Coordinates of C-alpha atoms in Angstrom, one line a residue:
X1324 CA 10.0 -3.1 -34.9
X1325 CA 12.6 -1.6 -32.0
X1326 CA 11.8 -2.2 -28.1
X1327 CA 12.5 -0.9 -24.7
X1328 CA 11.0 -1.9 -21.9
X1329 CA 11.7 0.2 -18.8
X1330 CA 9.9 0.4 -14.9
X1331 CA 10.5 3.5 -13.3
X1332 CA 11.0 3.2 -9.7
X1333 CA 11.0 5.5 -6.7
X1334 CA 10.4 6.0 -3.1
X1335 CA 6.7 7.4 -2.6
X1336 CA 6.0 10.9 -3.6
X1337 CA 9.2 11.1 -5.5
X1338 CA 7.2 11.9 -9.1
X1339 CA 7.0 8.6 -10.8
X1340 CA 3.5 8.8 -12.0
X1341 CA 4.2 13.0 -13.1
X1342 CA 7.2 11.7 -14.8
X1343 CA 4.8 9.2 -17.2
X1344 CA 2.5 12.0 -17.7
X1345 CA 5.2 13.8 -19.1
X1346 CA 6.4 10.7 -21.3
X1347 CA 3.0 10.2 -22.1
X1348 CA 2.5 13.7 -23.6
X1349 CA 5.9 14.3 -25.0
X1350 CA 5.0 11.3 -27.6
X1351 CA 1.7 12.9 -28.4
X1352 CA -0.5 10.2 -26.9
X1353 CA -2.8 12.6 -26.4
X1354 CA -4.6 15.1 -29.3
X1355 CA -3.5 19.0 -29.2
X1356 CA -6.9 19.7 -27.5
X1357 CA -7.7 16.8 -25.2
X1358 CA -7.1 17.9 -22.0
X1359 CA -5.7 14.4 -19.8
X1360 CA -5.1 16.4 -16.8
X1361 CA -2.4 15.1 -14.3
X1362 CA -1.4 11.9 -12.7
X1363 CA -3.1 10.2 -15.8
X1364 CA -2.2 6.6 -14.8
X1365 CA -3.7 6.9 -11.4
X1366 CA -6.8 6.1 -12.5
X1367 CA -8.2 3.9 -9.5
X1368 CA -10.9 6.4 -7.1
X1369 CA -8.2 5.3 -4.0
X1370 CA -5.5 6.4 -6.1
X1371 CA -6.8 9.6 -7.1
X1372 CA -8.1 10.3 -3.8
X1373 CA -5.1 9.4 -1.3
X1374 CA -2.4 10.9 -4.4
X1375 CA -0.3 7.5 -4.3
X1376 CA 0.1 4.6 -6.8
X1377 CA -1.0 1.1 -5.6
X1378 CA -1.6 -1.2 -8.5
X1379 CA 1.6 -1.1 -11.2
X1380 CA 0.5 0.1 -14.8
X1381 CA 1.8 -0.3 -18.5
X1382 CA 1.5 2.1 -21.3
X1383 CA 3.1 2.2 -24.7
X1384 CA 4.9 5.4 -26.6
X1385 CA 6.8 5.2 -29.4
X1386 CA 9.0 7.4 -29.9
X1387 CA 11.3 8.1 -32.9
X1388 CA 10.0 4.9 -34.2
X1389 CA 10.9 2.8 -31.3
X1390 CA 8.2 1.4 -28.9
X1391 CA 8.8 1.9 -25.2
X1392 CA 6.9 0.3 -22.9
X1393 CA 6.8 1.9 -19.4
X1394 CA 5.7 0.7 -16.5
X1395 CA 4.5 2.8 -13.4
X1396 CA 5.4 0.7 -9.9
X1397 CA 4.1 2.0 -6.5
X1398 CA 6.3 3.3 -4.1
X1399 CA 4.9 2.4 -0.9
X1400 CA 6.8 -0.6 1.0
X1401 CA 2.9 -2.3 1.6
X1402 CA 2.4 -2.7 -2.0
X1403 CA 6.2 -4.3 -3.0
X1404 CA 4.6 -7.9 -3.9
X1405 CA 3.4 -5.3 -7.0
X1406 CA 7.0 -4.3 -8.1
X1407 CA 8.9 -7.4 -7.2
X1408 CA 6.5 -9.0 -10.2
X1409 CA 6.5 -6.5 -12.9
X1410 CA 10.6 -5.6 -13.0
X1411 CA 10.8 -9.0 -14.4
X1412 CA 8.7 -7.7 -17.5
X1413 CA 11.4 -4.7 -17.7
X1414 CA 14.5 -4.7 -19.3
X1415 CA 16.1 -1.2 -17.7
X1416 CA 14.8 0.9 -15.0
X1417 CA 14.8 4.6 -14.3
X1418 CA 15.1 5.3 -10.4
X1419 CA 13.7 8.4 -9.8
X1420 CA 15.5 10.2 -6.1
X1421 CA 14.1 13.7 -5.0
X1422 CA 16.5 16.0 -5.1
X1423 CA 16.0 17.5 -1.5
X1424 CA 15.2 13.9 0.0
X1425 CA 17.8 11.5 -2.0
X1426 CA 17.7 7.8 -1.4
X1427 CA 15.0 6.4 1.2
X1428 CA 14.3 3.1 2.3
X1429 CA 11.9 2.2 0.0
X1430 CA 13.9 3.1 -2.9
X1431 CA 16.9 0.9 -1.7
X1432 CA 14.5 -2.2 -1.9
X1433 CA 13.2 -1.7 -5.6
X1434 CA 16.5 -0.8 -6.4
X1435 CA 18.0 -4.0 -4.5
X1436 CA 15.6 -6.1 -6.2
X1437 CA 16.2 -3.7 -10.1
X1438 CA 20.1 -4.9 -9.7
X1439 CA 19.6 -8.6 -8.7
X1440 CA 17.6 -9.0 -12.2
X1441 CA 20.8 -7.8 -13.9
X1442 CA 19.2 -4.5 -15.0
X1443 CA 20.4 -1.5 -16.5
X1444 CA 19.5 1.6 -14.5
X1445 CA 19.2 5.5 -15.4
X1446 CA 19.2 7.9 -12.8
X1447 CA 16.4 11.0 -12.7
X1448 CA 17.1 13.7 -10.1
X1449 CA 13.7 14.9 -9.8
X1450 CA 12.4 18.3 -7.9
X1451 CA 15.4 20.3 -8.7
X1452 CA 13.4 23.4 -9.0
X1453 CA 12.7 23.1 -5.3
X1454 CA 14.6 25.4 -3.0
X1455 CA 17.4 23.5 -0.2
X1456 CA 18.0 20.8 -3.2
X1457 CA 21.1 19.0 -2.9
X1458 CA 21.6 17.3 -6.8
X1459 CA 25.2 17.3 -6.8
X1460 CA 25.3 15.2 -2.8
X1461 CA 22.3 13.1 -3.5
X1462 CA 24.3 12.3 -6.9
X1463 CA 27.0 11.0 -4.5
X1464 CA 24.5 9.0 -2.2
X1465 CA 23.1 7.4 -4.9
X1466 CA 26.4 6.1 -5.9
X1467 CA 27.2 5.2 -2.5
X1468 CA 23.6 3.4 -2.3
X1469 CA 24.4 1.4 -5.6
X1470 CA 27.8 0.4 -4.2
X1471 CA 26.3 -1.0 -0.9
X1472 CA 23.8 -3.3 -3.2
X1473 CA 26.9 -4.9 -4.8
X1474 CA 26.1 -3.1 -8.4
X1475 CA 28.2 -4.7 -10.6
X1476 CA 31.1 -2.4 -12.6
X1477 CA 28.2 -1.8 -15.6
X1478 CA 25.8 -1.0 -13.2
X1479 CA 28.1 1.3 -11.5
X1480 CA 28.4 3.6 -14.4
X1481 CA 24.9 5.3 -14.6
X1482 CA 24.1 8.1 -16.4
X1483 CA 22.6 10.8 -14.6
X1484 CA 19.9 13.3 -15.3
X1485 CA 18.1 16.3 -13.7
X1486 CA 15.0 18.0 -14.0
X1487 CA 11.5 19.1 -12.8
X1488 CA 8.8 16.8 -14.3
X1489 CA 6.1 19.2 -12.7
X1490 CA 7.8 21.7 -14.9
X1491 CA 8.1 19.4 -17.3
X1492 CA 12.0 19.6 -18.1
X1493 CA 15.0 17.0 -18.0
X1494 CA 18.1 17.2 -19.3
X1495 CA 22.0 15.8 -18.1
X1496 CA 22.9 18.8 -17.1
X1497 CA 21.0 21.1 -14.3
X1498 CA 20.4 24.2 -17.3
X1499 CA 16.5 23.5 -18.2
X1500 CA 15.3 23.0 -21.3
X1501 CA 12.2 23.5 -22.7
X1502 CA 10.9 19.2 -22.8
X1503 CA 12.0 16.0 -21.7
X1504 CA 13.7 14.8 -25.1
X1505 CA 16.9 14.6 -23.9
X1506 CA 15.8 12.1 -21.2
X1507 CA 13.6 9.9 -24.0
X1508 CA 17.3 10.0 -26.2
X1509 CA 18.5 8.7 -22.8
X1510 CA 16.8 5.7 -23.0
X1511 CA 17.2 5.0 -25.9
X1512 CA 20.6 4.8 -25.8
X1513 CA 21.1 3.3 -22.2
X1514 CA 18.0 1.0 -22.1
X1515 CA 19.2 -2.5 -23.8
X1516 CA 16.4 -3.8 -26.4
X1517 CA 15.2 -7.2 -24.8
X1518 CA 17.4 -10.3 -25.3
X1519 CA 15.7 -13.0 -26.6
X1520 CA 16.7 -16.1 -27.2
X1521 CA 16.3 -19.1 -29.8
X1522 CA 13.5 -21.5 -29.1
X1523 CA 10.1 -22.1 -28.7
X1524 CA 7.4 -20.3 -27.0
X1525 CA 7.7 -18.7 -23.6
X1526 CA 6.0 -16.7 -21.4
X1527 CA 5.7 -15.5 -17.9
X1528 CA 2.3 -14.0 -16.9
X1529 CA 3.5 -11.2 -14.3
X1530 CA 0.3 -9.8 -13.9
X1531 CA -3.7 -9.8 -14.3
X1532 CA -6.0 -7.7 -15.7
X1533 CA -10.1 -8.2 -15.8
X1534 CA -12.4 -6.9 -17.6
X1535 CA -16.5 -7.8 -17.3
X1536 CA -16.7 -8.8 -21.3
X1537 CA -13.4 -10.5 -21.8
X1538 CA -13.0 -12.4 -18.2
X1539 CA -9.5 -12.6 -16.3
X1540 CA -6.2 -11.6 -18.8
X1541 CA -2.8 -12.6 -18.6
X1542 CA -0.3 -10.1 -18.8
X1543 CA 3.5 -10.6 -19.5
X1544 CA 6.6 -10.6 -21.3
X1545 CA 7.1 -12.8 -24.2
X1546 CA 10.5 -14.3 -23.5
X1547 CA 11.5 -16.8 -26.7
X1548 CA 9.6 -17.5 -29.8
X1549 CA 6.4 -15.8 -30.6
X1550 CA 2.9 -16.2 -29.6
X1551 CA -0.2 -16.4 -32.4
X1552 CA -4.4 -16.1 -32.0
X1553 CA -5.7 -19.4 -32.1
X1554 CA -2.2 -20.8 -30.9
X1555 CA -2.6 -24.1 -28.5
X1556 CA -0.4 -23.7 -25.8
X1557 CA 0.6 -25.4 -22.3
X1558 CA 0.0 -23.4 -19.3
X1559 CA 2.4 -24.5 -16.7
X1560 CA 1.5 -24.2 -13.2
X1561 CA 3.5 -23.7 -9.8
X1562 CA 2.3 -27.0 -8.3
X1563 CA 3.8 -29.1 -11.5
X1564 CA 0.7 -29.4 -13.3
X1565 CA 0.2 -28.6 -17.0
X1566 CA -3.1 -27.2 -18.4
X1567 CA -3.7 -27.7 -22.8
X1568 CA -5.6 -24.4 -23.3
X1569 CA -6.1 -22.3 -26.7
X1570 CA -5.0 -18.4 -27.1
X1571 CA -8.0 -16.6 -28.1
X1572 CA -7.3 -13.3 -28.8
X1573 CA -4.2 -11.3 -28.3
X1574 CA -3.3 -7.4 -27.4
X1575 CA -0.2 -5.1 -27.3
X1576 CA -0.1 -1.8 -25.5
X1577 CA -1.0 1.5 -27.2
X1578 CA -0.5 4.5 -25.6
X1579 CA -3.2 4.5 -22.4
X1580 CA -5.2 1.4 -24.1
X1581 CA -4.7 -2.0 -26.0
X1582 CA -4.6 -2.9 -29.7
X1583 CA -5.9 -6.2 -30.8
X1584 CA -3.0 -8.3 -33.0
X1585 CA -2.6 -12.1 -34.4
X1586 CA 1.1 -11.9 -33.5
X1587 CA 3.6 -11.1 -30.8
X1588 CA 7.1 -11.8 -30.9
X1589 CA 9.9 -12.2 -28.3
X1590 CA 10.9 -9.1 -26.4
X1591 CA 7.3 -7.3 -26.6
X1592 CA 4.7 -7.4 -23.6
X1593 CA 1.1 -8.6 -24.5
X1594 CA -2.3 -9.5 -23.1
X1595 CA -3.0 -12.9 -23.7
X1596 CA -7.6 -13.5 -23.9
X1597 CA -9.3 -17.1 -23.3
X1598 CA -7.1 -18.6 -20.6
X1599 CA -8.8 -20.1 -17.7
X1600 CA -7.6 -20.6 -14.1
X1601 CA -4.2 -19.5 -14.3
X1602 CA -1.8 -17.0 -11.2
X1603 CA 0.3 -15.0 -11.3
X1604 CA 4.0 -16.7 -12.2
X1605 CA 2.6 -19.5 -14.4
X1606 CA 4.4 -19.8 -17.8
X1607 CA 2.5 -20.1 -21.1
X1608 CA 5.1 -22.2 -23.3
X1609 CA 4.9 -24.3 -26.4
X1610 CA 2.4 -26.6 -26.5
X1611 CA 5.0 -30.0 -27.2
X1612 CA 8.1 -27.9 -25.8
X1613 CA 7.3 -28.1 -22.1
X1614 CA 9.9 -25.4 -20.7
X1615 CA 9.2 -23.3 -17.4
X1616 CA 10.4 -20.3 -16.0
X1617 CA 11.5 -20.0 -12.5
X1618 CA 8.2 -18.9 -10.1
X1619 CA 8.4 -15.7 -9.0
X1620 CA 9.7 -15.1 -5.1
X1621 CA 7.4 -12.5 -3.3
X1622 CA 8.5 -11.7 0.1
X1623 CA 6.4 -13.0 2.7
X1624 CA 4.0 -10.6 4.7
X1625 CA 4.6 -9.8 7.6
X1626 CA 1.0 -8.4 9.6
X1627 CA -2.2 -10.4 10.1
X1628 CA -5.4 -9.4 11.0
X1629 CA -9.0 -11.5 11.9
X1630 CA -11.8 -10.6 8.9
X1631 CA -15.5 -12.0 10.2
X1632 CA -19.1 -10.9 9.0
X1633 CA -20.5 -7.8 10.7
X1634 CA -22.5 -8.9 13.8
X1635 CA -23.3 -6.0 15.2
X1636 CA -26.8 -4.6 16.0
X1637 CA -27.2 -2.7 12.7
X1638 CA -26.1 -5.9 11.0
X1639 CA -27.3 -5.8 6.8
X1640 CA -28.2 -2.1 6.8
X1641 CA -25.4 -0.7 4.5
X1642 CA -24.4 -3.6 2.3
X1643 CA -25.2 -5.7 -0.8
X1644 CA -22.9 -8.4 0.7
X1645 CA -23.0 -9.6 4.2
X1646 CA -22.6 -13.4 4.8
X1647 CA -19.5 -15.0 5.2
X1648 CA -19.8 -17.1 1.6
X1649 CA -19.5 -13.4 0.2
X1650 CA -16.8 -12.6 2.2
X1651 CA -14.6 -15.7 1.6
X1652 CA -15.1 -15.5 -2.2
X1653 CA -14.4 -12.1 -2.0
X1654 CA -10.9 -12.7 -0.3
X1655 CA -9.7 -15.6 -2.5
X1656 CA -10.3 -13.4 -5.9
X1657 CA -8.2 -10.8 -4.1
X1658 CA -5.7 -13.5 -3.6
X1659 CA -5.8 -14.4 -7.4
X1660 CA -4.0 -10.7 -8.2
X1661 CA -2.6 -9.7 -4.9
X1662 CA 0.4 -11.8 -4.7
X1663 CA 1.5 -10.3 -1.1
X1664 CA -1.8 -11.6 0.3
X1665 CA -3.0 -15.1 2.0
X1666 CA -6.2 -15.7 3.7
X1667 CA -6.3 -18.6 6.1
X1668 CA -9.6 -20.3 7.6
X1669 CA -10.2 -20.1 10.8
X1670 CA -11.8 -22.6 13.6
X1671 CA -14.8 -20.3 13.3
X1672 CA -16.7 -20.9 9.7
X1673 CA -17.2 -16.6 9.9
X1674 CA -13.7 -15.5 10.8
X1675 CA -10.9 -15.7 8.1
X1676 CA -6.7 -14.5 8.9
X1677 CA -5.6 -12.1 6.3
X1678 CA -2.1 -11.7 5.8
X1679 CA -0.5 -9.3 4.6
X1680 CA 2.7 -6.4 4.0
X1681 CA 1.2 -4.0 6.4
X1682 CA -1.2 -1.3 7.7
X1683 CA -1.7 0.4 4.5
X1684 CA -1.8 -3.3 2.3
X1685 CA -4.7 -4.5 4.4
X1686 CA -6.6 -1.2 4.6
X1687 CA -6.5 -0.9 0.8
X1688 CA -8.0 -4.0 0.6
X1689 CA -10.9 -3.1 3.6
X1690 CA -11.5 -0.1 1.6
X1691 CA -12.5 -1.4 -1.4
X1692 CA -14.4 -4.0 -0.2
X1693 CA -16.5 -1.5 1.7
X1694 CA -17.1 0.5 -1.5
X1695 CA -18.1 -2.8 -3.6
X1696 CA -20.5 -2.9 -0.9
X1697 CA -19.3 -5.5 2.0
X1698 CA -20.1 -5.3 5.6
X1699 CA -17.5 -6.9 7.5
X1700 CA -15.5 -6.9 10.8
X1701 CA -12.2 -6.5 11.4
X1702 CA -9.8 -6.9 14.3
X1703 CA -6.4 -5.1 15.5
X1704 CA -3.7 -6.0 13.2
X1705 CA -0.9 -8.5 14.7
X1706 CA 2.9 -9.1 14.1
X1707 CA 3.4 -12.3 12.7
X1708 CA 5.8 -14.1 15.6
X1709 CA 8.2 -17.1 14.1
X1710 CA 9.9 -19.7 15.8
X1711 CA 13.3 -20.1 14.4
X1712 CA 16.2 -22.4 16.7
X1713 CA 13.4 -22.3 19.4
X1714 CA 13.8 -18.6 20.0
X1715 CA 10.6 -16.2 19.6
X1716 CA 11.4 -14.1 16.5
X1717 CA 9.9 -10.8 15.5
X1718 CA 9.9 -8.5 12.5
X1719 CA 12.1 -5.2 12.9
X1720 CA 11.8 -2.8 10.1
X1721 CA 14.5 0.1 9.0
X1722 CA 12.3 3.6 10.0
X1723 CA 13.3 6.7 8.9
X1724 CA 12.4 10.1 10.0
X1725 CA 13.1 13.7 8.8
X1726 CA 11.7 16.3 10.6
X1727 CA 12.3 19.7 11.8
X1728 CA 15.2 20.0 14.9
X1729 CA 13.0 21.6 17.4
X1730 CA 11.1 18.4 17.5
X1731 CA 13.5 15.6 16.7
X1732 CA 14.0 15.0 20.6
X1733 CA 9.9 14.5 20.5
X1734 CA 10.3 11.7 17.7
X1735 CA 13.5 10.1 19.5
X1736 CA 11.9 9.7 22.5
X1737 CA 8.4 8.6 20.9
X1738 CA 10.8 5.8 19.2
X1739 CA 12.9 4.5 21.8
X1740 CA 9.9 4.0 23.9
X1741 CA 8.2 1.7 21.3
X1742 CA 11.5 -0.4 21.7
X1743 CA 13.1 1.5 18.5
X1744 CA 17.5 1.7 18.3
X1745 CA 18.3 4.9 16.8
X1746 CA 21.8 3.9 14.0
X1747 CA 21.8 7.5 12.2
X1748 CA 21.5 11.0 13.0
X1749 CA 22.3 13.6 10.4
X1750 CA 21.1 17.2 9.8
X1751 CA 19.9 18.1 5.9
X1752 CA 19.4 21.7 6.1
X1753 CA 17.0 22.8 8.4
X1754 CA 15.9 19.6 8.9
X1755 CA 17.0 16.1 11.1
X1756 CA 17.9 12.7 9.8
X1757 CA 17.2 10.2 12.1
X1758 CA 17.3 6.5 10.9
X1759 CA 15.8 3.7 13.8
X1760 CA 15.6 0.0 14.2
X1761 CA 12.3 -0.7 15.4
X1762 CA 9.9 -4.0 15.8
X1763 CA 7.2 -3.9 13.6
X1764 CA 4.8 -4.0 16.4
X1765 CA 6.2 -0.6 17.6
X1766 CA 4.9 1.2 14.3
X1767 CA 1.2 0.1 15.1
X1768 CA 0.0 3.8 16.0
X1769 CA 3.0 5.5 16.1
X1770 CA 2.5 7.4 12.7
X1771 CA -0.4 9.3 14.6
X1772 CA 1.2 10.2 17.8
X1773 CA 4.1 11.6 15.9
X1774 CA 2.1 13.7 13.5
X1775 CA 0.6 15.2 16.8
X1776 CA 3.8 15.6 18.7
X1777 CA 5.8 17.5 15.5
X1778 CA 2.6 19.4 14.7
X1779 CA 2.3 17.3 11.3
X1780 CA 5.7 18.2 10.0
X1781 CA 7.7 14.5 10.5
X1782 CA 7.7 12.4 7.0
X1783 CA 8.6 8.9 8.1
X1784 CA 8.6 5.9 6.1
X1785 CA 9.9 2.4 6.9
X1786 CA 10.5 -1.5 5.3
X1787 CA 11.2 -4.7 6.9
X1788 CA 14.4 -5.7 7.2
X1789 CA 14.7 -9.3 8.9
X1790 CA 13.6 -11.5 12.1
X1791 CA 15.3 -10.8 15.3
X1792 CA 14.9 -12.1 18.6
X1793 CA 11.5 -10.8 20.5
X1794 CA 11.7 -7.3 22.3
X1795 CA 9.2 -8.2 25.3
X1796 CA 6.4 -5.7 25.6
X1797 CA 5.9 -2.7 24.2
X1798 CA 3.0 -0.2 25.8
X1799 CA 0.0 -0.1 24.3
X1800 CA -2.6 3.0 24.0
X1801 CA -2.5 5.0 27.4
X1802 CA -6.0 5.9 27.2
X1803 CA -9.2 4.6 27.7
X1804 CA -12.3 4.7 25.8
X1805 CA -16.2 5.7 26.4
X1806 CA -18.3 3.1 25.4
X1807 CA -22.3 3.8 25.4
X1808 CA -24.8 2.1 27.4
X1809 CA -27.6 1.4 24.7
X1810 CA -28.7 1.6 21.5
X1811 CA -30.1 4.8 20.7
X1812 CA -29.6 8.0 18.9
X1813 CA -27.2 10.6 20.8
X1814 CA -28.5 13.9 21.8
X1815 CA -26.6 17.4 22.1
X1816 CA -27.2 17.3 25.8
X1817 CA -25.7 14.1 27.0
X1818 CA -22.5 14.7 24.6
X1819 CA -22.1 18.1 26.0
X1820 CA -22.8 17.0 29.6
X1821 CA -20.0 14.1 28.5
X1822 CA -17.2 16.2 26.8
X1823 CA -15.1 17.1 29.7
X1824 CA -14.7 13.1 30.4
X1825 CA -13.2 12.5 26.7
X1826 CA -12.6 13.5 23.3
X1827 CA -15.7 12.3 20.8
X1828 CA -15.8 10.2 17.7
X1829 CA -19.7 10.8 17.0
X1830 CA -22.0 13.8 16.5
X1831 CA -25.0 14.3 17.9
X1832 CA -28.0 12.8 16.2
X1833 CA -26.1 9.3 15.3
X1834 CA -27.3 5.9 15.8
X1835 CA -24.9 4.1 18.5
X1836 CA -25.4 0.8 20.4
X1837 CA -24.3 -0.7 23.3
X1838 CA -20.8 -2.0 23.6
X1839 CA -19.8 0.8 20.8
X1840 CA -16.8 3.3 21.2
X1841 CA -18.0 6.9 20.8
X1842 CA -14.9 8.9 22.5
X1843 CA -11.8 8.5 24.0
X1844 CA -11.5 9.2 27.3
X1845 CA -9.2 11.1 29.2
X1846 CA -8.1 8.7 31.6
X1847 CA -6.8 5.0 31.3
X1848 CA -9.5 2.4 32.0
X1849 CA -12.9 2.4 30.0
X1850 CA -16.3 4.1 31.0
X1851 CA -19.4 3.3 30.2
X1852 CA -21.8 6.4 29.6
X1853 CA -25.2 7.3 28.4
X1854 CA -25.2 9.5 25.3
X1855 CA -29.0 9.4 24.2
X1856 CA -30.3 10.8 27.3
X1857 CA -32.5 13.9 26.3
X1858 CA -33.4 16.7 28.4
X1859 CA -36.5 16.7 30.5
X1860 CA -38.4 19.3 29.7
X1861 CA -41.7 21.3 32.1
X1862 CA -44.2 23.6 31.3
X1863 CA -42.0 26.5 33.9
X1864 CA -39.6 28.3 32.2
X1865 CA -36.0 28.5 33.3
X1866 CA -34.3 31.5 33.6
X1867 CA -30.5 31.4 31.5
X1868 CA -30.1 27.2 32.2
X1869 CA -30.9 26.8 28.9
X1870 CA -27.8 28.3 27.1
X1871 CA -26.8 26.8 23.7
X1872 CA -24.4 24.0 24.1
X1873 CA -21.0 24.2 22.6
X1874 CA -20.2 20.6 21.6
X1875 CA -17.0 20.2 19.8
X1876 CA -17.3 18.2 16.5
X1877 CA -16.2 14.7 16.1
X1878 CA -12.8 13.8 15.9
X1879 CA -13.1 12.0 12.2
X1880 CA -10.4 9.0 12.0
X1881 CA -9.7 6.8 8.8
X1882 CA -9.6 3.6 8.5
X1883 CA -5.8 3.4 9.0
X1884 CA -6.2 5.5 11.8
X1885 CA -9.0 3.0 13.5
X1886 CA -6.8 0.3 12.6
X1887 CA -3.7 1.7 14.6
X1888 CA -6.0 3.1 17.3
X1889 CA -8.1 0.0 18.6
X1890 CA -6.9 -2.7 21.2
X1891 CA -6.8 -6.3 21.4
X1892 CA -10.6 -6.5 23.0
X1893 CA -12.0 -4.2 20.4
X1894 CA -12.5 -4.4 16.4
X1895 CA -14.1 -2.2 13.4
X1896 CA -17.3 -2.5 12.1
X1897 CA -17.0 -1.2 8.3
X1898 CA -20.1 -1.0 6.4
X1899 CA -20.1 1.2 2.6
X1900 CA -20.9 4.0 5.0
X1901 CA -20.2 3.8 8.1
X1902 CA -16.3 3.1 10.3
X1903 CA -17.1 2.4 13.5
X1904 CA -15.1 1.3 16.5
X1905 CA -16.7 -1.5 19.3
X1906 CA -15.8 -3.9 21.8
X1907 CA -15.5 -7.3 20.3
X1908 CA -18.2 -8.6 23.5
X1909 CA -20.5 -6.1 23.2
X1910 CA -22.3 -6.8 26.3
X1911 CA -20.8 -5.6 29.8
X1912 CA -21.5 -8.6 31.8
X1913 CA -20.1 -10.8 29.2
X1914 CA -16.9 -8.5 29.0
X1915 CA -16.5 -8.8 32.8
X1916 CA -17.0 -12.4 32.7
X1917 CA -14.6 -13.4 30.4
X1918 CA -11.9 -11.0 31.7
X1919 CA -12.1 -12.5 35.0
X1920 CA -11.6 -16.0 33.9
X1921 CA -8.4 -15.1 31.9
X1922 CA -7.4 -13.3 34.9
X1923 CA -7.7 -16.8 36.7
X1924 CA -6.2 -18.5 33.8
X1925 CA -3.0 -16.7 34.1
X1926 CA -2.8 -17.0 38.0

């Protein structure tokens, strides 16, 4: 059977998953009367809520008797580890670019990976129905990007298609059509069939699937030979060990699901059931002829956080999994499929150091665990500092901000205060396009401040660039916090009296404990307040003093916003029903004692 393997890569929100929807609908994967909805491939609850792709997924469609394996990839730099490994399964890539925004930092990152693997690119300029779009300029910018990334002559000669995923058309010109057939024909014409070398079986595991019925399933592309049901194979691992195992069942992708088969030939993607103890990057080879494929290399993590058990006074109220053993087992299980994640034990048996690509990467892990019934405490995210040639080095990132012109000066001021340097400033229509180089530390907490300063108009994107010398101290949060003095239930009477002291994160009637952060102070420095005091009632009627209290609703912070908000002596308590910020040391006297001893040590 004729096969094409294609990955769809793009910056976040440029329309990858919508394009996959169009491919699935145009090839009649669904019945005429079946309502499949939108963003079909984003099946995970978190993906649906956030409107982003987190995990890469496969679908297979048949068009003009050719099987096309389509791989949808995430667009966020934090999930770059997903993109790096799934590109190994593709023979061509569709680079999707927004007709207004043009190539963005993540576009550059994933395109570079694809070109290094010598994949054939097809450029699709999406959203040409938007006002202010500039498809011709964007086409030139894409060509320039290819050139800067040292693309070969063949790669520079890329075909370009224009269209609107939302309106369901793509064409090789700007003239709207009825459907996406022109693009589908382009895939058949420009994407080469898989290159297959002669010889015994070779297949690299590039992805994992899990079924409660079948257990762990290995997914990858058969690079050479063929794999059969019941075949004896050798599992060759990264550490050089070889395990002899047997293939129990084989599946190929069909539509949104899988179909059981007895044999898969080289060039096709398949799922293998029955293997044990495998990891991503391992090679499945012939039992007799042992030849491993090169191990998949994934960029290093740039950030770490401490994960520990929940040790607050409200421990064990919400969660099912609360011990350090539960926490350790869950984190180790995550490292099997999440390649960019690392977990290290610390001197304290209840605490683990978790390394990831960024706040969103770690935030999605914490949110997933919380929904599974885990209780845990996480500390402030820290960037990973290295010593190279005796010098202290830290990670730097490229930051791109598109913002209306009247806010450009505020953005520049915010970034330069955090040790960022501006490299590019261009006008794109009514928007100002700014590019900076900034230490990764400076990005923590920047998004919230920037959205406040630009009334939510700024669009920012960033990706890791390289390690450079340490830039010195970056100012953190300016304001202190209000801490609860004792454990109890907050009252409207107390909060009303304290409203002029800060912005509250709790409503009246919520349970709080001593040392919990309940509000942001209007000044620097922390303040301990009593938020659980009720009104002293007498049997005398008071004239006019019982006017209704006007309490502003609490400020709701998402998990990622809490991670960016807290300082080094603070942490977040995460349970299935609550996210609370607190001091690491809850007792006030103990905090003072520790702070005094630290000052003495410094002196």
